Amino acid sequence: MREIAQGLELRNINFIWVIRFPVGDKTCNEETIPKGYLDQVRGRGLVVEGWAQQARIIAHSSIGSFFDQYINARLVELVGVGVEVIKGDDGRLKEEEITRAMKYVVLENTGKEVRKKVRTMSDKIKMGADKEIDRVIKVLEKLCEKHKQQE
């Protein structure tokens, strides 16, 4: 979490970061995010503890990227609507990698192409709802199988 916090701070971009804690541990502290971090990002960053309406947030037109689970991250990269943040050799996220991924999706020309693909997929899903979702799932399954065979 500290690496994500530092990556977000280094990029100096607006963000919403939803943090969930294990049962019984429900508050931010210096072990999870750096001391003074919430004050440093106030006005351009919002840290939400617990639960947030992820689908509603992601659907907003001003959202440029989001972090998600490993499998979902791999899938959105394979489809071309996102980029996976690669973990270091020690299995942890590194601030440089987080910064690279955000820069790729949000700030560079490549990000424009990703956002264009996201809008296209979003429009298709809205128009075809269940049918399109089924089709997307099939495409994702094929891409996963192809990727597994290449590894």
Short mmCIF file of C-alpha atoms in Angstrom, two decimals:
data_model
loop_
_atom_site.label_atom_id
_atom_site.label_comp_id
_atom_site.label_asym_id
_atom_site.label_seq_id
_atom_site.Cartn_x
_atom_site.Cartn_y
_atom_site.Cartn_z
CA MET A 1 0.00 0.00 0.00
CA ARG A 2 2.88 2.34 0.71
CA GLU A 3 4.20 1.77 -2.82
CA ILE A 4 0.79 2.57 -4.32
CA ALA A 5 0.58 5.70 -2.17
CA GLN A 6 4.01 6.87 -3.31
CA GLY A 7 3.23 6.07 -6.96
CA LEU A 8 0.03 8.12 -6.80
CA GLU A 9 1.83 10.98 -5.12
CA LEU A 10 4.69 11.00 -7.63
CA ARG A 11 2.32 11.20 -10.62
CA ASN A 12 0.61 14.24 -9.14
CA ILE A 13 -2.76 13.25 -10.64
CA ASN A 14 -6.28 13.28 -9.22
CA PHE A 15 -7.42 9.94 -7.80
CA ILE A 16 -9.86 7.97 -5.69
CA TRP A 17 -8.23 5.11 -3.80
CA VAL A 18 -10.44 2.58 -2.03
CA ILE A 19 -8.62 0.71 0.74
CA ARG A 20 -10.04 -2.43 2.32
CA PHE A 21 -8.60 -3.92 5.47
CA PRO A 22 -8.77 -7.41 6.99
CA VAL A 23 -11.57 -8.06 9.48
CA GLY A 24 -10.77 -6.31 12.74
CA ASP A 25 -8.31 -3.80 11.21
CA LYS A 26 -10.36 -1.00 9.72
CA THR A 27 -8.27 2.16 9.78
CA CYS A 28 -5.39 3.72 7.89
CA ASN A 29 -2.21 3.99 9.91
CA GLU A 30 1.48 4.67 9.28
CA GLU A 31 2.06 1.01 8.42
CA THR A 32 -0.41 1.17 5.53
CA ILE A 33 0.18 4.67 4.14
CA PRO A 34 2.91 7.23 4.90
CA LYS A 35 2.39 9.68 7.78
CA GLY A 36 0.86 12.93 6.53
CA TYR A 37 -0.14 11.38 3.20
CA LEU A 38 -3.82 12.27 3.46
CA ASP A 39 -2.88 15.92 4.06
CA GLN A 40 -0.42 15.91 1.14
CA VAL A 41 -2.97 14.66 -1.38
CA ARG A 42 -5.98 16.60 -0.06
CA GLY A 43 -7.68 18.42 -2.91
CA ARG A 44 -6.55 16.01 -5.62
CA GLY A 45 -6.84 12.63 -3.95
CA LEU A 46 -9.54 10.87 -1.99
CA VAL A 47 -8.77 7.82 0.14
CA VAL A 48 -11.91 5.84 0.97
CA GLU A 49 -11.70 3.22 3.71
CA GLY A 50 -13.90 0.15 3.39
CA TRP A 51 -16.52 -0.02 0.69
CA ALA A 52 -17.25 2.19 -2.33
CA GLN A 53 -19.53 1.86 -5.33
CA GLN A 54 -16.79 0.68 -7.69
CA ALA A 55 -19.03 0.21 -10.74
CA ARG A 56 -20.45 3.70 -10.33
CA ILE A 57 -17.00 5.25 -9.91
CA ILE A 58 -15.52 3.40 -12.88
CA ALA A 59 -18.50 4.37 -15.06
CA HIS A 60 -17.79 8.08 -14.56
CA SER A 61 -16.45 9.76 -17.70
CA SER A 62 -13.52 11.40 -15.89
CA ILE A 63 -12.00 8.09 -14.71
CA GLY A 64 -8.79 7.38 -16.64
CA SER A 65 -7.64 4.18 -14.95
CA PHE A 66 -8.23 1.92 -11.98
CA PHE A 67 -6.43 -0.83 -10.08
CA ASP A 68 -8.05 -4.19 -9.73
CA GLN A 69 -7.29 -7.79 -8.89
CA TYR A 70 -4.48 -9.68 -10.63
CA ILE A 71 -6.64 -11.77 -12.98
CA ASN A 72 -8.77 -8.81 -13.98
CA ALA A 73 -5.65 -6.71 -14.54
CA ARG A 74 -4.20 -9.36 -16.85
CA LEU A 75 -7.50 -9.64 -18.74
CA VAL A 76 -7.94 -5.92 -19.34
CA GLU A 77 -4.38 -5.70 -20.63
CA LEU A 78 -4.90 -8.66 -22.98
CA VAL A 79 -8.07 -7.02 -24.35
CA GLY A 80 -6.27 -3.68 -24.73
CA VAL A 81 -8.36 -1.63 -22.32
CA GLY A 82 -5.77 -1.32 -19.56
CA VAL A 83 -2.26 -2.14 -18.42
CA GLU A 84 -1.15 -4.52 -15.69
CA VAL A 85 1.08 -3.24 -12.91
CA ILE A 86 3.85 -5.84 -12.72
CA LYS A 87 5.08 -6.90 -9.30
CA GLY A 88 8.78 -6.99 -8.47
CA ASP A 89 10.83 -10.15 -7.92
CA ASP A 90 9.82 -10.04 -4.25
CA GLY A 91 6.10 -10.17 -5.22
CA ARG A 92 5.45 -6.58 -4.15
CA LEU A 93 4.31 -3.59 -6.16
CA LYS A 94 6.99 -0.98 -6.79
CA GLU A 95 6.28 2.73 -7.02
CA GLU A 96 8.20 3.00 -10.30
CA GLU A 97 5.99 0.35 -11.90
CA ILE A 98 2.82 1.97 -10.59
CA THR A 99 4.01 5.31 -11.96
CA ARG A 100 4.84 3.70 -15.33
CA ALA A 101 1.40 2.12 -15.60
CA MET A 102 -0.43 5.31 -14.68
CA LYS A 103 1.67 7.34 -17.09
CA TYR A 104 0.95 4.83 -19.87
CA VAL A 105 -2.81 4.88 -19.35
CA VAL A 106 -3.44 8.46 -18.24
CA LEU A 107 -0.82 10.84 -19.56
CA GLU A 108 0.82 9.59 -22.77
CA ASN A 109 -0.48 9.20 -26.31
CA THR A 110 -0.84 5.48 -25.65
CA GLY A 111 -3.37 6.34 -22.98
CA LYS A 112 -5.57 7.99 -25.61
CA GLU A 113 -5.73 4.70 -27.51
CA VAL A 114 -6.52 2.74 -24.35
CA ARG A 115 -9.29 5.19 -23.40
CA LYS A 116 -10.70 4.99 -26.94
CA LYS A 117 -10.89 1.18 -26.65
CA VAL A 118 -12.50 1.50 -23.22
CA ARG A 119 -15.20 3.84 -24.59
CA THR A 120 -15.87 1.49 -27.51
CA MET A 121 -16.17 -1.54 -25.24
CA SER A 122 -18.32 0.40 -22.77
CA ASP A 123 -20.69 1.53 -25.54
CA LYS A 124 -20.99 -2.00 -26.87
CA ILE A 125 -21.71 -3.39 -23.43
CA LYS A 126 -24.37 -0.74 -22.78
CA MET A 127 -26.07 -1.44 -26.12
CA GLY A 128 -26.00 -5.22 -25.90
CA ALA A 129 -25.85 -5.71 -22.14
CA ASP A 130 -26.10 -9.49 -21.53
CA LYS A 131 -25.24 -10.57 -25.09
CA GLU A 132 -22.15 -8.39 -25.21
CA ILE A 133 -21.01 -9.45 -21.77
CA ASP A 134 -21.28 -13.10 -22.82
CA ARG A 135 -19.25 -12.33 -25.95
CA VAL A 136 -16.62 -10.44 -23.95
CA ILE A 137 -16.34 -13.35 -21.50
CA LYS A 138 -15.76 -15.77 -24.40
CA VAL A 139 -13.10 -13.51 -25.91
CA LEU A 140 -11.40 -13.13 -22.53
CA GLU A 141 -11.45 -16.89 -21.97
CA LYS A 142 -9.83 -17.46 -25.38
CA LEU A 143 -7.20 -14.82 -24.68
CA CYS A 144 -6.42 -16.39 -21.30
CA GLU A 145 -6.02 -19.83 -22.85
CA LYS A 146 -3.79 -18.41 -25.58
CA HIS A 147 -1.71 -16.56 -22.99
CA LYS A 148 -1.35 -19.70 -20.82
CA GLN A 149 -0.13 -21.65 -23.85
CA GLN A 150 2.51 -18.97 -24.58
CA GLU A 151 3.90 -19.06 -21.01
#
